[in-house]
Short mmCIF file of C-alpha atoms and ligand atoms in Angstrom, two decimals:
data_model
loop_
_atom_site.label_atom_id
_atom_site.label_comp_id
_atom_site.label_asym_id
_atom_site.label_seq_id
_atom_site.Cartn_x
_atom_site.Cartn_y
_atom_site.Cartn_z
CA MET A 153 -16.36 -16.65 -8.76
CA ILE A 154 -13.27 -14.55 -9.12
CA GLN A 155 -10.50 -15.48 -11.46
CA LEU A 156 -6.94 -15.85 -10.32
CA SER A 157 -4.84 -12.84 -11.15
CA THR A 158 -2.05 -14.87 -12.59
CA SER A 159 -1.87 -18.29 -14.08
CA ALA A 160 1.22 -20.35 -14.15
CA CYS A 161 1.80 -22.34 -17.29
CA LEU A 162 4.32 -25.09 -17.38
CA LEU A 163 6.21 -24.61 -20.62
CA GLY A 164 9.29 -26.63 -21.39
CA GLY A 165 10.05 -26.92 -17.71
CA LEU A 166 9.76 -23.19 -17.13
CA PHE A 167 7.08 -21.52 -15.18
CA LEU A 168 5.81 -18.51 -17.01
CA ILE A 169 3.54 -16.16 -15.22
CA ALA A 170 0.98 -14.90 -17.64
CA PRO A 171 -1.50 -12.22 -16.80
CA ALA A 172 -4.96 -13.72 -16.95
CA VAL A 173 -8.35 -12.31 -16.14
CA MET A 174 -7.96 -9.74 -13.42
CA ALA A 175 -10.62 -8.78 -10.98
CA PRO A 176 -10.85 -5.38 -12.68
CA THR A 177 -10.72 -2.27 -10.63
CA PRO A 178 -14.16 -0.69 -10.96
CA ALA A 179 -13.93 2.65 -12.74
CA SER A 180 -15.60 4.31 -9.76
CA MET A 181 -12.44 3.64 -7.74
CA CYS A 182 -10.32 5.81 -9.97
CA THR A 183 -11.62 9.18 -8.80
CA PRO A 184 -10.85 8.68 -5.10
CA LEU A 185 -7.54 6.99 -5.90
CA LYS A 186 -6.41 9.80 -8.16
CA THR A 187 -7.29 12.25 -5.42
CA MET A 188 -5.25 10.07 -3.09
CA ASN A 189 -2.36 10.21 -5.54
CA ASP A 190 -2.53 14.00 -5.71
CA SER A 191 -2.22 14.15 -1.93
CA LEU A 192 0.54 11.57 -1.85
CA SER A 193 2.58 13.59 -4.30
CA HIS A 194 3.33 16.02 -1.43
CA ARG A 195 4.66 13.34 0.86
CA ARG A 196 8.28 14.41 0.69
CA ARG A 197 7.52 17.80 2.17
CA TYR A 198 5.20 16.59 4.91
CA MET A 199 6.83 13.30 5.80
CA LYS A 200 10.45 14.29 5.45
CA HIS A 201 11.12 18.02 5.48
CA ASN A 202 8.74 18.61 8.37
CA LEU A 203 10.24 15.86 10.47
CA PRO A 204 13.59 15.46 12.20
CA ILE A 205 16.36 13.96 10.07
CA ASN A 206 16.21 10.15 9.99
CA TYR A 207 13.03 10.15 12.03
CA THR A 208 11.44 6.72 12.28
CA ILE A 209 8.34 5.33 13.88
CA ARG A 210 7.57 1.89 15.19
CA VAL A 211 5.25 -0.15 13.01
CA HIS A 212 4.24 -3.75 12.77
CA GLN A 213 6.55 -5.76 10.54
CA LYS A 214 3.57 -6.56 8.31
CA GLU A 215 2.90 -2.86 7.83
CA ILE A 216 5.97 -2.78 5.64
CA PHE A 217 4.22 -3.71 2.44
CA LYS A 218 6.17 -3.15 -0.74
CA LEU A 219 6.09 -4.18 -4.36
CA SER A 220 8.42 -7.05 -3.53
CA ASN A 221 5.85 -8.40 -1.08
CA ILE A 222 3.18 -8.27 -3.76
CA SER A 223 5.29 -10.14 -6.29
CA ARG A 224 6.22 -12.75 -3.70
CA MET A 225 2.61 -13.21 -2.70
CA ARG A 226 1.45 -13.50 -6.30
CA LEU A 227 4.02 -16.21 -6.86
CA HIS A 228 3.61 -18.18 -3.69
CA VAL A 229 0.09 -17.77 -2.40
CA GLU A 230 -2.20 -20.21 -4.08
CA GLY A 231 -5.59 -18.93 -5.19
CA LEU A 232 -4.68 -15.33 -4.45
CA ASP A 233 -7.20 -12.92 -5.82
CA GLU A 234 -6.35 -9.29 -6.73
CA LEU A 235 -9.25 -8.17 -4.62
CA VAL A 236 -7.68 -9.73 -1.54
CA LEU A 237 -4.45 -7.82 -2.16
CA GLN A 238 -6.46 -4.63 -2.52
CA MET A 239 -8.26 -5.31 0.77
CA LEU A 240 -4.92 -5.96 2.43
CA TRP A 241 -3.59 -2.69 1.01
CA PHE A 242 -6.43 -0.75 2.65
CA GLN A 243 -6.00 -2.53 5.95
CA ILE A 244 -2.24 -2.00 6.08
CA ASN A 245 -2.28 1.65 5.08
CA LYS A 246 -5.06 2.58 7.47
CA GLY A 247 -2.82 1.21 10.21
CA VAL A 248 0.22 3.05 8.90
CA LEU A 249 -1.56 6.42 8.80
CA LYS A 250 -2.95 5.85 12.29
CA LYS A 251 0.54 5.23 13.61
CA ILE A 252 1.97 8.32 11.90
CA LEU A 253 -0.86 10.45 13.27
CA ARG A 254 -0.33 9.09 16.75
CA VAL A 255 3.22 10.48 16.95
CA MET A 256 2.25 13.93 15.68
CA PRO A 257 1.33 16.48 18.29
CA GLU A 258 -1.90 18.39 17.75
CA ARG A 259 -0.10 21.38 16.26
CA HIS A 260 2.43 19.56 14.13
CA PRO A 261 2.56 21.12 10.64
CA SER A 262 2.11 17.73 8.99
CA ARG A 263 -0.87 16.70 11.04
CA PRO A 264 -3.61 18.18 8.83
CA TYR A 265 -1.95 16.58 5.82
CA THR A 266 -1.86 13.17 7.47
CA ALA A 267 -5.46 13.52 8.64
CA GLU A 268 -6.43 14.38 5.08
CA LEU A 269 -4.72 11.27 3.75
CA GLU A 270 -6.55 9.21 6.33
CA GLN A 271 -9.87 10.71 5.30
CA ARG A 272 -9.15 10.14 1.62
CA LEU A 273 -8.23 6.55 2.25
CA LYS A 274 -11.50 6.05 4.13
CA ASP A 275 -13.39 7.64 1.24
CA ALA A 276 -11.68 5.36 -1.25
CA GLU A 277 -12.44 2.36 0.91
CA GLY A 278 -16.09 3.39 1.07
CA VAL A 279 -16.26 3.39 -2.72
CA PHE A 280 -14.37 0.09 -2.82
CA ASP A 281 -16.82 -1.57 -0.42
CA GLN A 282 -19.77 -0.27 -2.40
CA SER A 283 -18.46 -1.47 -5.71
CA HIS A 284 -18.00 -5.10 -4.68
CA HIS A 285 -20.46 -7.70 -3.51
CA ALA A 286 -20.43 -8.49 0.18
CA GLU A 287 -19.60 -12.12 -0.54
CA GLU A 288 -16.51 -11.08 -2.49
CA LEU A 289 -15.33 -8.95 0.41
CA GLN A 290 -16.11 -11.64 2.95
CA GLN A 291 -14.51 -14.49 1.04
CA GLU A 292 -12.29 -16.85 2.91
CA LEU A 293 -8.72 -15.61 2.73
CA PRO A 294 -5.76 -17.79 1.81
CA GLU A 295 -4.09 -18.88 5.04
CA THR A 296 -0.97 -16.74 4.60
CA ILE A 297 -3.09 -13.65 4.08
CA GLN A 298 -5.38 -14.51 6.97
CA ASN A 299 -2.32 -14.79 9.20
CA ILE A 300 -1.09 -11.36 8.11
CA TRP A 301 -4.55 -9.95 8.70
CA ASP A 302 -4.69 -11.46 12.17
CA SER A 303 -1.31 -10.10 13.12
CA LEU A 304 -2.28 -6.62 11.91
CA THR A 305 -5.43 -6.58 13.99
CA GLU A 306 -3.72 -7.96 17.09
CA GLU A 307 -3.86 -5.81 20.22
CA PRO A 308 -0.59 -3.82 20.21
CA ASP A 309 0.41 -5.06 23.64
CA ARG A 310 0.06 -8.66 22.49
CA VAL A 311 2.35 -8.17 19.50
CA PRO A 312 5.67 -9.86 20.22
CA GLU A 313 8.65 -7.52 20.47
CA SER A 314 10.27 -9.21 17.49
CA SER A 315 7.40 -8.16 15.21
CA TRP A 316 8.03 -4.43 15.50
CA ARG A 317 10.14 -2.53 13.01
CA TYR A 318 11.29 1.05 12.70
CA ALA A 319 10.56 2.81 9.44
CA SER A 320 10.54 6.41 8.30
CA PRO A 321 7.11 7.89 7.59
CA LYS A 322 8.36 8.87 4.12
CA SER A 323 9.35 5.29 3.28
CA LEU A 324 5.98 4.04 4.53
CA LEU A 325 4.17 6.49 2.27
CA ASP A 326 6.42 5.57 -0.65
CA ASN A 327 5.30 1.98 -0.17
CA PHE A 328 1.71 3.16 0.14
CA CYS A 329 1.95 5.03 -3.15
CA HIS A 330 3.90 2.50 -5.22
CA THR A 331 1.71 -0.42 -4.19
CA MET A 332 -1.37 1.66 -5.04
CA TYR A 333 -0.13 2.15 -8.61
CA CYS A 334 0.49 -1.59 -8.87
CA LEU A 335 -2.73 -2.87 -7.32
CA PHE A 336 -4.99 -0.33 -9.02
CA ARG A 337 -3.00 0.08 -12.22
CA GLU A 338 -6.14 0.44 -14.38
CA CYS A 339 -6.57 3.84 -12.75
CA PHE A 340 -2.99 4.90 -13.40
CA ALA A 341 -2.57 3.78 -16.97
CA SER A 342 0.38 5.52 -18.41
CA THR A 343 1.10 6.86 -21.86
CA GLU A 344 4.37 4.96 -21.78
CA ALA A 345 3.19 1.52 -22.80
CA GLN A 346 6.18 -0.14 -21.15
CA GLU A 347 5.42 1.21 -17.70
CA ASP A 348 5.03 -1.63 -15.24
CA TYR A 349 4.03 -0.25 -11.88
CA CYS A 350 4.37 -3.65 -10.26
CA ALA A 351 8.00 -4.10 -11.24
CA VAL A 352 10.28 -3.53 -8.30
CA THR A 353 12.88 -2.06 -10.64
CA HIS A 354 10.45 0.54 -11.94
CA TRP A 355 10.93 2.66 -8.84
CA ARG A 356 14.64 2.00 -8.48
CA LYS A 357 15.38 3.49 -11.84
CA GLY A 358 12.74 6.14 -11.26
CA ARG A 359 14.40 7.34 -8.11
CA LYS A 360 15.65 10.59 -9.61
CA LYS A 361 12.07 11.72 -10.22
CA ASP A 362 11.58 11.46 -6.52
CA LEU A 363 14.28 14.00 -5.87
CA GLN A 364 12.74 16.74 -7.94
CA PRO A 365 11.38 19.62 -5.95
CA GLU A 366 7.65 19.62 -5.73
CA SER A 367 5.14 22.39 -5.91
C1 NAG B 227 0.10 11.28 -9.27
O1 NAG B 227 -0.09 12.66 -9.05
C2 NAG B 227 0.99 13.47 -9.45
C3 NAG B 227 0.71 14.90 -9.01
O2 NAG B 227 -0.61 15.27 -9.27
C4 NAG B 227 1.17 13.33 -10.96
O3 NAG B 227 2.27 14.12 -11.38
C5 NAG B 227 1.44 11.86 -11.27
O4 NAG B 227 1.54 11.69 -12.67
C6 NAG B 227 0.34 10.99 -10.74
N1 NAG B 227 0.74 9.61 -10.90
C7 NAG B 227 0.07 8.74 -11.64
C8 NAG B 227 0.66 7.39 -11.72
O5 NAG B 227 -0.99 9.01 -12.18
C1 NAG B 228 20.98 9.82 9.02
O1 NAG B 228 21.22 8.53 8.48
C2 NAG B 228 22.33 8.51 7.60
C3 NAG B 228 22.38 7.12 6.97
O2 NAG B 228 22.21 6.13 7.91
C4 NAG B 228 23.60 8.88 8.37
O3 NAG B 228 24.70 8.84 7.49
C5 NAG B 228 23.43 10.27 8.95
O4 NAG B 228 24.55 10.58 9.74
C6 NAG B 228 22.18 10.35 9.80
N1 NAG B 228 21.95 11.73 10.17
C7 NAG B 228 21.67 12.12 11.42
C8 NAG B 228 21.51 13.59 11.65
O5 NAG B 228 21.54 11.31 12.33
C1 NAG B 229 7.22 -7.69 3.26
O1 NAG B 229 8.51 -8.25 3.24
C2 NAG B 229 9.30 -7.95 4.38
C3 NAG B 229 10.64 -8.61 4.18
O2 NAG B 229 11.21 -8.15 3.02
C4 NAG B 229 8.64 -8.45 5.63
O3 NAG B 229 9.38 -8.06 6.76
C5 NAG B 229 7.24 -7.88 5.74
O4 NAG B 229 6.59 -8.42 6.85
C6 NAG B 229 6.46 -8.22 4.48
N1 NAG B 229 5.14 -7.59 4.55
C7 NAG B 229 4.01 -8.28 4.47
C8 NAG B 229 2.73 -7.50 4.52
O5 NAG B 229 3.98 -9.49 4.39
#
């Protein structure tokens, strides 16, 4: 049985969310995820500089998956297991990369980069699948999550018009990266003890870092 990732304790009329036993990220996951992170660190060049200004692509509304979604889900979805969030992360980002690749012509300078990200995500998912029991991966999902899953796997032509959103590839990869640090934080432990990768504000105040030129 998997423990809940958070437990709510009623204290003096206040709900405090205390970290409890996490489904720990197996150490084997850290190698492919760090490789993923190395690739993602070049996203500004490939997903912004190589694309027209303000370029956006059409994605499913549920493919916009940010830290704020994770905190909302942790608060409101009963019996939500970390593992389920990790599975959702894979599912969403595979879809995102597929959609970015689809708009890039064969010779687009960012295409090999995007294909590499896709391959690395598949590799990481392979390790993920191997390091968990089948029954964990096939557990019944909380209804909210099952509904998201179903809408993500819906045939595109059956997705209602109102469920599509436009987003820039760079913003989608920012979400991809930030949620990875949060959901697999054991692999990205920082020397700064105060670092909380799941805090929405972490990236707001960290925005400047994002503007630095990259190698
Ligand atoms: C991700 O990779 C970049 C570039 O290799 C590195 O500077 C950064 O510290 C890494 N992030 C984390 C959270 O490990
Ligand atoms: C890009 O978007 C920004 C903010 O919405 C806008 O101010 C700017 O004019 C746009 N640039 C182009 C080239 O469309
Ligand atoms: C994340 O939240 C936004 C609204 O802020 C919503 O449109 C989107 O569908 C949510 N994503 C998921 C995966 O639930």
